[in-house]
Amino acid sequence: MKRIILPALAFWVVLVFNNCIGDDILDDAVPESVMITNPIDTIGQGDAYQFEARFLNNVGIEENRPVKWTSSAPSLLSIDQNGLANGLTKGVAVITAEVALTGKPSVTDVIQVVIADNTSTNPNDNTRAGKLKATSSYTLTGDFTLEKQGSDLILTLAGNYKASSSLPGLYVYLSNNPNSIANALEIGPVTVFDGAHAYTIGGNIGLNDYAHLLYYCKPFNVKVGEGVFD
Amino acid sequence: MRYIHSLIMFSLVLLPQLLLAGGGWPQPKHGGYFKLAEWWIISDQHYTDSGHIDPNVTTGIFNTTLYAEYGFTNRFTGILNIPLFSRTYHNNLISGTTGEVLAPGSALNSVGDADLGLKYGLIVNKPVVLSATLFLGLPLGEDNGGIAGSLQTGDGEFNQMLQLDLGTSFRLGKLNAYANLYGGFNNRSNGYSDELRFGIEGGATFGKDRITAIARLFGVKSLKNGDPDKAANSTSIFANNSEFLSFSPEVAYRLTDRWGVSAGIGTAFSGRIIFANPSYTVGVFVQL
């Protein structure tokens, strides 16, 4: 039976040992963006306020790029190229942070600021809210909030939250790229699949440091759904 | 996902070999059937819990399996199905934008989970034969391998399955043909859900009795009575609560009176928590 065994053995060797680990390509491109990370509602007349902005590249990773700051009403609210604003006269102005891109239109972020007697922030500014939506065939739905409490962030899922328990290794992340968990902040494995619950995120993470809440199946390396902030 | 794997493994690996060998017919005393086969699946998509198909990182499983039946008496047949070498792997995940490795792939090589069975012919030497088989699933494989612990060559549980096979042979025109109907209850341990397994197989021999064409339908229904925490612990075909209905044709060619080769493919009409790509098998068999 050599005429059977030898070819079969050769076939087996080729089949088994040629099965090396290959590459799967993930389309992880996202539009570049700039975000004012410490917005404020009201600047007092005669007060100064230091704005900060963050630029994210085409895979959602922060890069240090020059930011051009402008005010729609410099006579009411001036701002220099370091983002330092001064309230001059009562009124309303729009602050724009702009980053130039090579061969593409620049990206901008704008906020409206009131110039009044005193500098103040909206109490709601320490909270962000959003809704989960499935991007796969698995169930994922519900409302959530992300709140800054001291040095912690508290991620709270509302009572209408539901997620499929059939997935292996479902994890939740904060990320700046909705297509990838590379450079994302892993909050932890999902252990509650129905109803209200919360995660405490330490490490003094900024409320606006991340743009997306991701639910991701680690073993499958696929996104299950995402939370879009309002 | 553990459900998925045990189901696929049994249906697409063990059952095809089992039924090619005997079905409702036990081996004659000192008779035997031995098959060395390679079975593989490379999957980049799976059936979700809602029955839809979603993508997943490409996962390959390759099993080099020895399947053996031996007749202790004219009614008792011993069965062994053991993946002597089982290899499974995940691909690397590469950024399409930067070319960087976002998640490295990994691989696992080991012996796979084995099945030990004893078949008893309840009705033999009749136009319609009936046999009962007790299978013991031995967790010889690895259930927690790879970088993320998500690669498996076994499910890590000891299961027991009782199966009944009802078979008959007949003439189909000038061809010798047979049909086999079977069903079984698979009692699983370690938090896994029990399963009902069922199928029908038909085959016909032609080409001077050298070629046998086989078609089989096979289904698995989970009773979903396992530990809920076991519902999400794996990506492989060893997942919990898997269900599917598959079609797996196979062709066997006898080179001599004793030796032959076979090749088959397995596809699923529908499924839940199981890979959605076809599997393939080729093998060499000898009949005593």
Coordinates of C-alpha atoms in Angstrom, one line a residue:
Chain A
M1 CA 0.0 0.0 0.0
K2 CA 3.0 2.3 -0.4
R3 CA 1.3 3.9 -3.4
I4 CA -1.4 5.1 -1.0
I5 CA 0.5 5.7 2.2
L6 CA 3.4 7.8 0.8
P7 CA 1.2 10.3 -1.1
A8 CA -1.2 10.5 1.8
L9 CA 1.7 11.2 4.1
A10 CA 3.0 13.9 1.8
F11 CA -0.4 15.4 1.5
W12 CA -0.8 15.5 5.3
V13 CA 2.5 17.1 5.8
V14 CA 1.7 19.8 3.3
L15 CA -1.8 20.4 4.6
V16 CA -1.0 20.6 8.3
F17 CA 2.3 22.3 8.3
N18 CA 1.4 24.9 5.7
N19 CA -1.3 26.2 8.0
C20 CA 0.6 29.1 9.4
I21 CA -1.0 32.1 11.0
G22 CA -2.1 34.5 8.3
D23 CA -3.2 38.1 8.3
D24 CA -6.7 39.6 8.5
I25 CA -6.8 43.2 7.4
L26 CA -9.0 45.6 9.4
D27 CA -10.3 48.8 7.9
D28 CA -9.5 51.0 10.9
A29 CA -9.4 54.4 9.1
V30 CA -11.3 57.2 10.7
P31 CA -11.5 60.9 9.8
E32 CA -9.0 63.1 11.5
S33 CA -10.5 65.3 14.1
V34 CA -9.8 68.0 16.6
M35 CA -11.7 68.4 19.9
I36 CA -11.7 71.2 22.5
T37 CA -11.3 69.0 25.6
N38 CA -12.2 71.6 28.3
P39 CA -15.2 73.5 27.0
I40 CA -16.7 76.2 29.2
D41 CA -20.1 78.0 29.1
T42 CA -19.3 81.3 30.5
I43 CA -16.2 83.4 30.9
G44 CA -16.3 86.4 33.2
Q45 CA -15.6 89.8 31.9
G46 CA -11.9 90.4 32.7
D47 CA -11.2 86.7 33.3
A48 CA -8.8 84.5 31.4
Y49 CA -9.4 80.9 30.5
Q50 CA -6.9 78.4 29.0
F51 CA -8.5 76.3 26.3
E52 CA -7.0 72.9 25.3
A53 CA -7.5 70.9 22.2
R54 CA -6.6 67.4 21.1
F55 CA -5.9 66.2 17.5
L56 CA -6.6 62.6 16.5
N57 CA -5.1 61.1 13.4
N58 CA -6.6 58.8 10.8
V59 CA -6.6 55.8 13.2
G60 CA -7.8 57.8 16.2
I61 CA -4.4 58.2 17.9
E62 CA -3.6 61.5 19.5
E63 CA -0.9 63.5 17.7
N64 CA 0.7 66.8 18.6
R65 CA -0.3 69.2 15.8
P66 CA -0.4 73.0 15.8
V67 CA -3.8 74.4 16.6
K68 CA -5.1 77.6 15.2
W69 CA -7.4 79.4 17.7
T70 CA -9.8 82.1 16.5
S71 CA -12.7 84.0 18.1
S72 CA -15.7 85.1 16.1
A73 CA -15.9 88.3 18.1
P74 CA -12.4 89.3 19.2
S75 CA -13.7 92.5 20.7
L76 CA -15.8 90.4 23.1
L77 CA -13.5 87.4 23.7
S78 CA -9.9 87.4 22.5
I79 CA -7.8 84.3 22.2
D80 CA -4.2 83.8 21.4
Q81 CA -2.5 81.0 19.5
N82 CA -1.8 79.1 22.7
G83 CA -5.6 78.9 23.4
L84 CA -5.6 81.5 26.2
A85 CA -8.9 83.5 26.0
N86 CA -9.8 86.7 27.8
G87 CA -13.3 88.0 28.4
L88 CA -13.5 91.6 27.3
T89 CA -17.1 92.6 26.9
K90 CA -20.3 91.0 27.7
G91 CA -21.9 89.1 24.8
V92 CA -21.5 85.8 22.9
A93 CA -18.6 84.5 20.9
V94 CA -17.7 81.4 19.1
I95 CA -14.3 79.9 19.7
T96 CA -12.8 77.7 16.9
A97 CA -9.9 75.3 17.1
E98 CA -8.5 74.4 13.7
V99 CA -5.8 72.0 12.6
A100 CA -4.5 72.1 9.0
L101 CA -4.1 68.9 7.1
T102 CA -1.9 68.2 4.1
G103 CA -3.9 67.9 0.9
K104 CA -7.2 67.9 2.7
P105 CA -9.5 70.5 4.2
S106 CA -8.6 71.4 7.8
V107 CA -10.6 70.0 10.7
T108 CA -12.2 72.2 13.3
D109 CA -14.1 72.2 16.5
V110 CA -16.3 75.0 17.7
I111 CA -17.9 76.0 21.0
Q112 CA -20.1 79.0 21.9
V113 CA -19.0 81.0 24.9
V114 CA -21.0 83.6 26.9
I115 CA -19.0 86.5 28.3
A116 CA -20.8 87.6 31.5
D117 CA -20.0 88.9 35.0
N118 CA -18.4 85.7 36.3
T119 CA -16.7 82.6 34.9
S120 CA -18.9 79.5 35.4
T121 CA -19.3 76.0 34.0
N122 CA -22.6 74.1 33.5
P123 CA -23.0 71.5 36.2
N124 CA -24.0 69.1 33.4
D125 CA -20.6 69.5 31.9
N126 CA -19.1 66.7 34.0
T127 CA -21.4 64.2 32.4
R128 CA -21.7 62.8 28.9
A129 CA -24.6 60.6 27.8
G130 CA -25.2 58.3 24.9
K131 CA -27.0 55.3 23.5
L132 CA -25.7 51.8 22.6
K133 CA -26.3 50.4 19.2
A134 CA -25.4 47.0 17.8
T135 CA -23.1 46.9 14.8
S136 CA -23.5 43.1 14.6
S137 CA -26.2 40.5 14.7
Y138 CA -25.9 40.3 18.5
T139 CA -28.2 42.2 20.8
L140 CA -26.8 45.4 22.3
T141 CA -29.0 48.3 23.3
G142 CA -29.5 50.8 26.1
D143 CA -28.6 54.3 27.4
F144 CA -25.5 55.2 29.3
T145 CA -23.8 58.0 31.0
L146 CA -20.1 58.8 31.7
E147 CA -19.6 61.0 34.7
K148 CA -16.5 62.5 36.3
Q149 CA -16.4 61.9 40.0
G150 CA -13.1 63.1 41.5
S151 CA -10.3 61.2 39.7
D152 CA -12.7 58.5 38.6
L153 CA -15.0 58.1 35.7
I154 CA -18.3 56.3 36.3
L155 CA -19.8 54.5 33.4
T156 CA -23.5 53.8 34.2
L157 CA -25.7 51.6 32.0
A158 CA -29.4 52.3 32.4
G159 CA -32.2 49.9 33.1
N160 CA -33.0 49.5 29.4
Y161 CA -29.5 48.0 28.7
K162 CA -29.4 44.6 27.1
A163 CA -26.5 42.6 25.6
S164 CA -26.2 39.1 24.2
S165 CA -24.7 36.6 26.6
S166 CA -23.8 34.2 23.8
L167 CA -20.6 35.9 22.8
P168 CA -17.3 34.6 24.1
G169 CA -15.1 37.3 25.7
L170 CA -17.3 40.4 25.4
Y171 CA -15.4 43.4 26.7
V172 CA -16.2 47.1 27.0
Y173 CA -13.8 49.8 26.0
L174 CA -13.4 53.6 25.6
S175 CA -11.8 54.4 22.3
N176 CA -11.2 57.1 19.8
N177 CA -11.5 54.7 16.9
P178 CA -14.9 53.0 16.6
N179 CA -13.4 50.2 14.4
S180 CA -10.5 49.1 16.6
I181 CA -9.5 48.5 20.2
A182 CA -5.9 49.3 19.4
N183 CA -5.0 52.2 21.8
A184 CA -8.4 51.9 23.5
L185 CA -8.9 51.9 27.2
E186 CA -10.1 48.4 28.3
I187 CA -12.7 48.9 31.0
G188 CA -13.3 45.2 31.6
P189 CA -15.2 42.1 30.7
V190 CA -19.0 42.3 30.4
T191 CA -20.5 40.4 33.2
V192 CA -24.0 42.0 33.3
F193 CA -26.2 41.4 30.2
D194 CA -29.5 42.9 31.3
G195 CA -30.4 45.9 33.4
A196 CA -28.7 48.8 35.2
H197 CA -25.1 48.5 36.4
A198 CA -22.0 50.6 36.5
Y199 CA -18.2 50.5 36.0
T200 CA -15.7 52.6 37.9
I201 CA -12.8 53.7 35.7
G202 CA -9.7 54.9 37.6
G203 CA -6.5 56.4 36.4
N204 CA -7.7 60.0 36.3
I205 CA -9.0 59.7 32.7
G206 CA -10.5 62.9 31.3
L207 CA -14.2 63.0 30.6
N208 CA -13.5 63.9 27.0
D209 CA -10.5 61.8 26.4
Y210 CA -12.4 59.2 24.4
A211 CA -15.1 59.6 21.8
H212 CA -16.6 56.1 21.7
L213 CA -17.8 53.4 24.0
L214 CA -17.1 50.0 22.3
Y215 CA -18.4 46.6 23.0
Y216 CA -15.9 44.2 21.5
C217 CA -15.5 40.4 21.3
K218 CA -11.9 39.9 22.1
P219 CA -11.5 36.3 20.9
F220 CA -13.3 37.0 17.6
N221 CA -11.6 40.4 17.3
V222 CA -14.9 41.9 16.0
K223 CA -16.9 44.8 17.2
V224 CA -20.3 44.0 18.6
G225 CA -21.6 47.5 19.0
E226 CA -20.8 50.9 20.1
G227 CA -22.0 53.8 22.2
V228 CA -22.4 57.1 20.5
F229 CA -22.2 60.1 22.8
D230 CA -25.0 62.6 22.3
Chain B
M1 CA -19.0 29.5 21.6
R2 CA -18.0 26.2 23.1
Y3 CA -21.3 24.9 22.0
I4 CA -20.3 25.4 18.5
H5 CA -17.2 23.5 18.5
S6 CA -18.4 20.3 20.1
L7 CA -21.3 20.2 17.7
I8 CA -19.2 20.7 14.6
M9 CA -16.5 18.4 15.8
F10 CA -19.0 15.6 16.3
S11 CA -21.1 16.1 13.3
L12 CA -18.5 16.9 10.7
V13 CA -15.8 14.6 12.0
L14 CA -17.0 11.7 13.9
L15 CA -20.4 11.0 12.4
P16 CA -19.4 10.9 8.8
Q17 CA -16.7 8.3 9.6
L18 CA -19.0 6.4 11.9
L19 CA -21.7 6.0 9.4
L20 CA -19.4 5.2 6.5
A21 CA -18.2 2.5 8.6
G22 CA -21.3 1.0 10.0
G23 CA -24.4 2.9 10.9
G24 CA -27.0 0.5 12.2
W25 CA -24.7 -2.5 11.4
P26 CA -22.2 -3.6 13.9
Q27 CA -18.9 -5.1 12.7
P28 CA -18.7 -8.9 12.4
K29 CA -16.7 -10.7 15.0
H30 CA -13.0 -9.8 14.5
G31 CA -14.0 -7.6 11.6
G32 CA -12.9 -4.0 11.6
Y33 CA -12.8 -0.6 9.9
F34 CA -10.0 1.8 10.4
K35 CA -9.6 5.2 8.9
L36 CA -6.9 7.9 9.1
A37 CA -8.4 11.2 8.0
E38 CA -7.6 14.8 7.9
W39 CA -10.5 17.2 8.7
W40 CA -10.2 20.9 8.5
I41 CA -12.1 24.1 8.5
I42 CA -10.9 27.7 8.0
S43 CA -13.6 30.1 9.1
D44 CA -13.9 33.8 8.9
Q45 CA -17.6 34.0 9.7
H46 CA -20.0 32.3 12.1
Y47 CA -23.7 31.9 12.9
T48 CA -24.7 34.2 15.7
D49 CA -27.2 33.5 18.5
S50 CA -29.9 34.9 16.3
G51 CA -29.0 32.7 13.3
H52 CA -27.4 35.5 11.3
I53 CA -23.9 35.4 9.9
D54 CA -21.3 37.7 11.3
P55 CA -17.6 38.0 10.6
N56 CA -14.8 36.8 12.9
V57 CA -11.1 36.8 12.8
T58 CA -10.0 33.9 10.6
T59 CA -9.7 30.7 12.6
G60 CA -8.3 27.4 11.3
I61 CA -8.7 24.0 12.8
F62 CA -6.9 20.9 11.4
N63 CA -7.5 17.5 12.9
T64 CA -5.6 14.4 12.0
T65 CA -7.9 11.7 13.3
L66 CA -7.8 8.0 13.7
Y67 CA -11.2 6.3 13.6
A68 CA -11.5 2.6 14.4
E69 CA -14.3 0.1 14.7
Y70 CA -13.6 -3.5 15.8
G71 CA -16.1 -6.3 16.2
F72 CA -15.6 -8.0 19.6
T73 CA -18.6 -10.3 18.7
N74 CA -21.2 -10.2 16.0
R75 CA -23.2 -7.8 18.2
F76 CA -20.6 -5.8 20.1
T77 CA -18.4 -3.4 18.3
G78 CA -15.8 -1.1 19.9
I79 CA -15.3 2.4 18.5
L80 CA -12.5 4.8 18.9
N81 CA -12.3 8.3 17.4
I82 CA -9.2 10.2 18.4
P83 CA -7.6 13.3 16.9
L84 CA -4.0 12.3 17.1
F85 CA -2.9 15.8 16.1
S86 CA -5.1 18.9 16.4
R87 CA -3.9 22.3 15.3
T88 CA -5.9 25.5 15.7
Y89 CA -4.9 29.1 15.1
H90 CA -6.2 32.7 14.8
N91 CA -4.8 35.0 12.2
N92 CA -3.1 38.3 13.0
L93 CA -5.3 41.4 12.8
I94 CA -3.5 44.0 10.8
S95 CA -4.4 47.7 10.5
G96 CA -5.4 48.5 6.9
T97 CA -4.3 52.0 7.5
T98 CA -0.9 51.7 9.1
G99 CA 0.0 48.1 8.5
E100 CA 0.6 47.6 12.2
V101 CA -0.3 44.4 14.0
L102 CA -3.4 45.3 16.1
A103 CA -3.9 41.8 17.6
P104 CA -1.3 39.1 17.1
G105 CA -2.4 35.7 16.0
S106 CA -1.7 32.5 18.0
A107 CA -1.8 28.8 17.5
L108 CA -2.3 25.7 19.5
N109 CA -1.1 22.1 18.8
S110 CA -2.2 19.2 20.8
V111 CA -4.1 15.9 20.9
G112 CA -7.8 16.5 20.5
D113 CA -10.8 15.3 22.4
A114 CA -11.5 11.6 21.8
D115 CA -14.6 9.5 21.7
L116 CA -14.8 6.0 22.9
G117 CA -17.8 4.0 22.0
L118 CA -19.5 0.6 22.3
K119 CA -22.1 -0.4 19.8
Y120 CA -24.6 -3.2 20.4
G121 CA -26.6 -4.7 17.6
L122 CA -30.2 -5.0 18.8
I123 CA -31.5 -6.3 15.5
V124 CA -29.0 -7.9 13.2
N125 CA -29.1 -9.9 10.0
K126 CA -32.5 -8.6 9.2
P127 CA -33.7 -6.3 6.3
V128 CA -33.9 -3.6 8.9
V129 CA -31.2 -3.5 11.5
L130 CA -31.1 -1.5 14.8
S131 CA -28.1 -0.8 17.0
A132 CA -27.5 1.2 20.1
T133 CA -24.2 2.9 20.8
L134 CA -22.8 4.5 24.0
F135 CA -20.2 7.1 23.4
L136 CA -17.9 8.5 26.0
G137 CA -16.3 11.9 25.2
L138 CA -12.8 12.0 26.7
P139 CA -11.5 15.6 27.2
L140 CA -8.0 15.0 26.0
G141 CA -7.7 18.2 24.2
E142 CA -6.7 21.7 25.4
D143 CA -9.6 24.0 26.2
N144 CA -7.7 27.2 27.1
G145 CA -4.9 27.8 24.7
G146 CA -3.5 30.7 22.7
I147 CA -2.7 34.3 23.8
A148 CA -6.2 35.1 24.9
G149 CA -7.0 31.5 26.1
S150 CA -9.5 31.3 23.3
L151 CA -8.0 28.6 21.2
Q152 CA -9.2 25.1 21.9
T153 CA -8.6 21.6 20.7
G154 CA -11.2 20.2 23.1
D155 CA -14.1 21.4 25.3
G156 CA -12.7 20.2 28.6
E157 CA -15.8 18.2 29.6
F158 CA -16.6 14.5 29.8
N159 CA -19.8 13.7 27.9
Q160 CA -21.8 10.6 27.4
M161 CA -24.1 10.0 24.4
L162 CA -26.5 7.2 23.7
Q163 CA -27.4 6.8 20.1
L164 CA -29.8 4.6 18.2
D165 CA -29.2 3.7 14.5
L166 CA -31.8 2.2 12.3
G167 CA -30.5 1.0 8.9
T168 CA -31.6 -0.9 5.9
S169 CA -30.0 -1.9 2.6
F170 CA -31.8 -2.2 -0.7
R171 CA -31.5 -2.1 -4.5
L172 CA -31.8 1.2 -6.2
G173 CA -32.1 0.2 -9.9
K174 CA -28.9 -1.6 -10.5
L175 CA -27.1 0.0 -7.5
N176 CA -26.6 -1.3 -4.0
A177 CA -27.9 1.3 -1.7
Y178 CA -28.5 1.8 2.0
A179 CA -30.2 4.3 4.3
N180 CA -29.6 5.0 8.0
L181 CA -31.7 7.0 10.4
Y182 CA -30.2 7.9 13.8
G183 CA -30.8 10.0 16.9
G184 CA -29.0 10.4 20.1
F185 CA -29.0 12.2 23.5
N186 CA -25.7 13.8 24.5
N187 CA -25.3 14.3 28.3
R188 CA -22.7 16.9 28.8
S189 CA -20.9 17.8 32.0
N190 CA -19.0 20.8 33.4
G191 CA -21.9 23.2 32.9
Y192 CA -22.5 22.5 29.2
S193 CA -26.0 22.1 27.9
D194 CA -27.2 18.6 26.9
E195 CA -28.0 18.0 23.3
L196 CA -30.2 16.1 20.9
R197 CA -28.5 14.9 17.8
F198 CA -30.3 13.4 14.8
G199 CA -29.6 12.6 11.2
I200 CA -30.3 10.6 8.1
E201 CA -27.8 9.2 5.7
G202 CA -28.2 7.5 2.3
G203 CA -25.6 5.9 0.1
A204 CA -25.3 4.0 -3.1
T205 CA -22.4 2.0 -4.6
F206 CA -21.6 1.9 -8.2
G207 CA -18.6 1.6 -10.5
K208 CA -18.2 -2.1 -10.0
D209 CA -18.9 -1.6 -6.3
R210 CA -15.7 0.6 -6.0
I211 CA -17.3 4.0 -5.5
T212 CA -19.8 4.8 -2.8
A213 CA -21.6 8.2 -2.8
I214 CA -23.0 9.2 0.5
A215 CA -25.3 12.1 1.4
R216 CA -26.1 12.9 5.0
L217 CA -28.2 15.4 6.9
F218 CA -27.2 16.0 10.5
G219 CA -28.7 18.3 13.1
V220 CA -27.9 19.2 16.7
K221 CA -30.4 20.8 19.1
S222 CA -29.2 22.2 22.4
L223 CA -31.5 21.8 25.4
K224 CA -30.0 25.0 26.7
N225 CA -30.0 23.6 30.2
G226 CA -26.3 24.3 31.0
D227 CA -24.7 26.8 33.3
P228 CA -25.4 30.3 32.0
D229 CA -21.8 31.3 32.8
K230 CA -20.7 28.6 30.3
A231 CA -22.5 30.4 27.5
A232 CA -19.6 32.7 26.6
N233 CA -16.2 31.3 27.0
S234 CA -14.8 30.3 23.6
T235 CA -14.7 31.1 20.0
S236 CA -14.1 27.6 18.7
I237 CA -16.2 24.8 17.6
F238 CA -16.2 23.7 21.2
A239 CA -18.7 26.3 22.3
N240 CA -21.8 25.7 24.4
N241 CA -25.4 25.9 23.2
S242 CA -24.4 25.5 19.5
E243 CA -27.1 24.3 17.1
F244 CA -27.0 23.5 13.4
L245 CA -28.4 21.6 10.5
S246 CA -25.7 20.4 8.2
F247 CA -25.3 18.6 4.8
S248 CA -22.2 16.7 4.2
P249 CA -21.8 14.6 1.1
E250 CA -18.8 12.2 0.8
V251 CA -17.4 9.9 -1.8
A252 CA -15.4 6.8 -1.0
Y253 CA -13.3 4.9 -3.5
R254 CA -12.1 1.4 -2.9
L255 CA -8.6 0.9 -4.3
T256 CA -8.7 -2.8 -3.4
D257 CA -11.1 -5.0 -1.5
R258 CA -9.7 -3.7 1.8
W259 CA -8.2 -0.3 1.1
G260 CA -9.8 2.8 0.0
V261 CA -9.8 6.6 0.1
S262 CA -12.6 9.1 0.8
A263 CA -13.2 12.8 0.5
G264 CA -16.1 14.9 1.8
I265 CA -17.3 18.3 2.5
G266 CA -19.6 19.6 5.3
T267 CA -21.8 22.7 5.0
A268 CA -24.5 24.1 7.3
F269 CA -28.0 25.1 6.2
S270 CA -28.5 27.0 9.4
G271 CA -26.9 27.3 12.8
R272 CA -26.5 29.2 16.0
I273 CA -23.1 29.9 17.6
I274 CA -21.1 27.9 15.1
F275 CA -18.7 28.5 12.2
A276 CA -20.4 29.3 8.9
N277 CA -17.7 28.1 6.5
P278 CA -17.6 24.6 4.9
S279 CA -15.3 21.9 6.4
Y280 CA -13.4 19.3 4.4
T281 CA -12.1 15.9 5.0
V282 CA -10.0 13.4 3.2
G283 CA -9.0 10.0 4.5
V284 CA -7.6 6.6 3.9
F285 CA -9.4 3.6 5.2
V286 CA -8.9 -0.2 5.5
Q287 CA -11.6 -2.8 6.2
L288 CA -10.7 -6.1 7.8

